[in-house]
XYZ file of C-alpha atoms in Angstrom:
224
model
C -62.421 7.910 7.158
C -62.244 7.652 3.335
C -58.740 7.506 1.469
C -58.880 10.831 0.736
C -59.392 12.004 3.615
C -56.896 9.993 5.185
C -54.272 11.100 2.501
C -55.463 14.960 3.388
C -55.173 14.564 7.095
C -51.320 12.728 6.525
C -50.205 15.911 4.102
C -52.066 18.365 6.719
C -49.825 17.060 9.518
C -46.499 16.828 7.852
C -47.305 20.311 6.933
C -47.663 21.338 10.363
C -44.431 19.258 11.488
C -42.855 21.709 8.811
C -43.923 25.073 10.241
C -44.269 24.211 13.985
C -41.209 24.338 16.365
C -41.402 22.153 19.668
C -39.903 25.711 21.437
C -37.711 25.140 25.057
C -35.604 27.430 27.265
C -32.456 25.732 28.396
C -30.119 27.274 31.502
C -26.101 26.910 29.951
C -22.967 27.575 32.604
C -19.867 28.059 30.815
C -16.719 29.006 32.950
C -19.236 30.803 35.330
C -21.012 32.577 32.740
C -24.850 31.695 32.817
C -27.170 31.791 29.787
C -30.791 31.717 29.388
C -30.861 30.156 25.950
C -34.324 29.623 23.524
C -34.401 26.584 21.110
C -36.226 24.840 19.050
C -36.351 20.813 17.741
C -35.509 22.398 14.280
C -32.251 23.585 15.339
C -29.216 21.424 16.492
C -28.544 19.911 19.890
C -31.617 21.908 21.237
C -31.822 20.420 24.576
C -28.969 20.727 25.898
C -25.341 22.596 24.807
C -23.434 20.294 22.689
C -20.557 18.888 24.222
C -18.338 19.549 21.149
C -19.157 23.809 21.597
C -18.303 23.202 25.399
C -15.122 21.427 25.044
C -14.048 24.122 22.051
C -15.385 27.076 24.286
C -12.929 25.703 27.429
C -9.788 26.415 24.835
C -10.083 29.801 24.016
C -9.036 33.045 25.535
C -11.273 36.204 24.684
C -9.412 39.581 25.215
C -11.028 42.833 24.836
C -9.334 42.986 21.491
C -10.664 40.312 20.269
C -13.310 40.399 17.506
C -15.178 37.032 16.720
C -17.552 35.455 14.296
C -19.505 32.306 15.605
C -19.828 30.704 11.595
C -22.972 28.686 11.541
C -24.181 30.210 14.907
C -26.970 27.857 15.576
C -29.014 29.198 18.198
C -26.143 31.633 18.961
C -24.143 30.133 22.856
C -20.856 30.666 21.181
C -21.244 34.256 20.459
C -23.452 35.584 22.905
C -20.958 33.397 25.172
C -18.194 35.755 23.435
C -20.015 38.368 23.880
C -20.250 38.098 27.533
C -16.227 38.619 27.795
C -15.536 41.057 25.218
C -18.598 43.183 24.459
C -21.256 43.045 21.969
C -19.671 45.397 19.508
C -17.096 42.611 19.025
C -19.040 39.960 17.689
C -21.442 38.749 14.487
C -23.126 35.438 14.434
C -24.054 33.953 10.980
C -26.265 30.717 9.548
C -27.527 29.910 6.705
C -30.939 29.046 8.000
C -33.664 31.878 8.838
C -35.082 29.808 12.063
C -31.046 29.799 13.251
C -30.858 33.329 12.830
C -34.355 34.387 14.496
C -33.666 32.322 17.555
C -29.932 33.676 17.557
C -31.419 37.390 17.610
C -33.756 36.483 20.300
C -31.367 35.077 22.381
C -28.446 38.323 22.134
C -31.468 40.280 23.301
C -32.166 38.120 26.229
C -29.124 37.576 27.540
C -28.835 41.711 27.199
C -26.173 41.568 24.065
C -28.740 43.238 21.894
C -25.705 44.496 19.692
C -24.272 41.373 18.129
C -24.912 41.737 14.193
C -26.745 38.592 13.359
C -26.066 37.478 9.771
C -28.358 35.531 7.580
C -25.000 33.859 5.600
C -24.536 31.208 3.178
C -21.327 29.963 5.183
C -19.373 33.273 4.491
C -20.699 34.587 1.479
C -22.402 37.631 2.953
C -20.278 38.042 5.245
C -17.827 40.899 4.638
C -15.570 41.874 7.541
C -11.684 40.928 6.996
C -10.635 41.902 10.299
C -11.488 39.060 12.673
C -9.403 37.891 15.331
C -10.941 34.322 16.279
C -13.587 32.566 13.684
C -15.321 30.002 15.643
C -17.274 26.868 13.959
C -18.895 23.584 15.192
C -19.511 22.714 11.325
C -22.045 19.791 10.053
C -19.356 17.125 10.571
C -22.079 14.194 9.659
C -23.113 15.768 6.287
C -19.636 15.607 3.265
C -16.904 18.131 3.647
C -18.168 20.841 0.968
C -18.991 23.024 3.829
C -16.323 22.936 6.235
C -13.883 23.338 3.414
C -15.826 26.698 2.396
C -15.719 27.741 6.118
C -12.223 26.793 6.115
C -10.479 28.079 2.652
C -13.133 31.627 2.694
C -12.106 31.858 6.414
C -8.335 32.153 5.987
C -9.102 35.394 4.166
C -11.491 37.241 6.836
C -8.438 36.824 9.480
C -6.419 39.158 10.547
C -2.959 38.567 10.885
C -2.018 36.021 13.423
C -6.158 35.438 14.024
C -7.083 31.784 15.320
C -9.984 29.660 13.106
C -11.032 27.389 15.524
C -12.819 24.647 14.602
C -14.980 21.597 16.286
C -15.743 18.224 15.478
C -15.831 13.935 15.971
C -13.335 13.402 12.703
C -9.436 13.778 12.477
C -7.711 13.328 9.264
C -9.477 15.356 6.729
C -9.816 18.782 9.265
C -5.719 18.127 9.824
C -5.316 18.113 6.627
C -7.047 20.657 5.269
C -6.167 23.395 8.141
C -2.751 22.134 7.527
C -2.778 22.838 3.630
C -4.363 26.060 4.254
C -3.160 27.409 7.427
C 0.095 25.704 7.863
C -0.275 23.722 10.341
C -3.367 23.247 13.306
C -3.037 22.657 17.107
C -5.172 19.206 17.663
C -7.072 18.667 21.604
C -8.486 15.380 22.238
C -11.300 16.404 24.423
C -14.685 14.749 25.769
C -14.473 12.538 22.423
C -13.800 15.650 20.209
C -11.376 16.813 18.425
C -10.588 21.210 18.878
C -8.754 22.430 15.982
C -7.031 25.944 16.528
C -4.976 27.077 13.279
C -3.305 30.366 13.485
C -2.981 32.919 10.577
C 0.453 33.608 9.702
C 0.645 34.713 6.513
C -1.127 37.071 3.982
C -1.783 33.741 1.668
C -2.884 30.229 2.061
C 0.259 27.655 2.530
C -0.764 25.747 -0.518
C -0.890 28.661 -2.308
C 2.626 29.431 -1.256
C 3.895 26.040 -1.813
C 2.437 26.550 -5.213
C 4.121 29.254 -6.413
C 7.442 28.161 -4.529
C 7.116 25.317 -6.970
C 6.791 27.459 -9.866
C 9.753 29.829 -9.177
C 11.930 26.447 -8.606
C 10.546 25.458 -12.597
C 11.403 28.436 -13.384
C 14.918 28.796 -12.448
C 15.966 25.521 -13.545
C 14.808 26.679 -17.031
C 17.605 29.406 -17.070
């Protein structure tokens, strides 16, 4: 084989590395709820349910009232798992990648929750319900914080009153922090080497924000 043919064979297999998906079904219990789950090696933890969405999924109560967005969705367990308790009218999945979403709509209709709305989202950009109850999010802990502080600071706003943002991951301080500034304070679980974050909405506007302006009005009336 020449050198250029060598070089066109190497560029002909990354390009199929690109557009071919190693495809797998993988059986998921959760709290006696089975799933028959497709996935792909494109998409995270594909051959098995991470451990992070299984120790976050163990902490929360669905109720029939409850309305829930699984934020970067993945291949979709937390929602169609959501789905499962509270019906499929009461839950959207988003990602920001088109494989995620595909596989995600694939998998409501196999596990027979045809009517989650699947999203195609830019964290929550296109995403416009306010009236959530729980957001859910195993975010891209490995990658820098610009995302999880979208998911977080955009995802105070598309709670409800006294809604939960519950959030997944291997690092402490910053997520403490953040939900903290934001939410006013976060329940922390130390579980299976993860760390659950549950922050509750209980006001209209961000703590900081209030702190802020509390700040401001103080100024002010020391000027008078």
């Amino acid at each position: 084989m020449n050198l250029y043919a060598h070089i066109k064979k190497s560029k002909i297999d990354n390009l199929q590395k690109h557009l071919y998906h190693i495809s797998m079904i993988i059986d998921v219990s959760i709290n006696n709820i089975d799933l028959k789950l497709n996935t792909n090696d494109k998409l995270f933890s594909p051959r098995n349910a991470d451990m992070g969405t299984l120790s976050m999924l163990e902490e929360i109560d669905f109720t029939s009232e409850s309305k829930v967005l699984d934020l970067g969705c993945g291949y979709g367990i937390v929602g169609i798992y959501a789905s499962k308790i509270i019906g499929d009218n009461n839950v959207v999945m988003c990602d920001i990648d088109d494989n995620a979403v595909n596989t995600a709509r694939n998998n409501a209709v196999l596990n027979d929750e045809a009517n989650i709305e699947v999203l195609k989202s830019d964290g929550l950009k296109n995403i416009y319900y306010n009236d959530f109850s729980i957001i859910l999010s195993n975010p891209p802990y490995h990658a820098d914080f610009s995302v999880p502080k979208h998911f977080i600071e955009a995802g105070f706003y598309k709670l409800i009153l006294n809604g939960r943002f519950v959030m997944v991951t291997k690092r402490l301080d910053w997520y403490k922090n953040k939900l903290t500034s934001i939410f006013g304070g976060v329940k922390i679980i130390n579980k299976n080497g993860y760390y659950v974050f549950i922050s509750e909405k209980r006001n209209s506007i961000p703590s900081n924000k209030i702190k802020h302006r509390l700040k401001k009005e103080i100024k002010m009336n020391k000027k008078l």
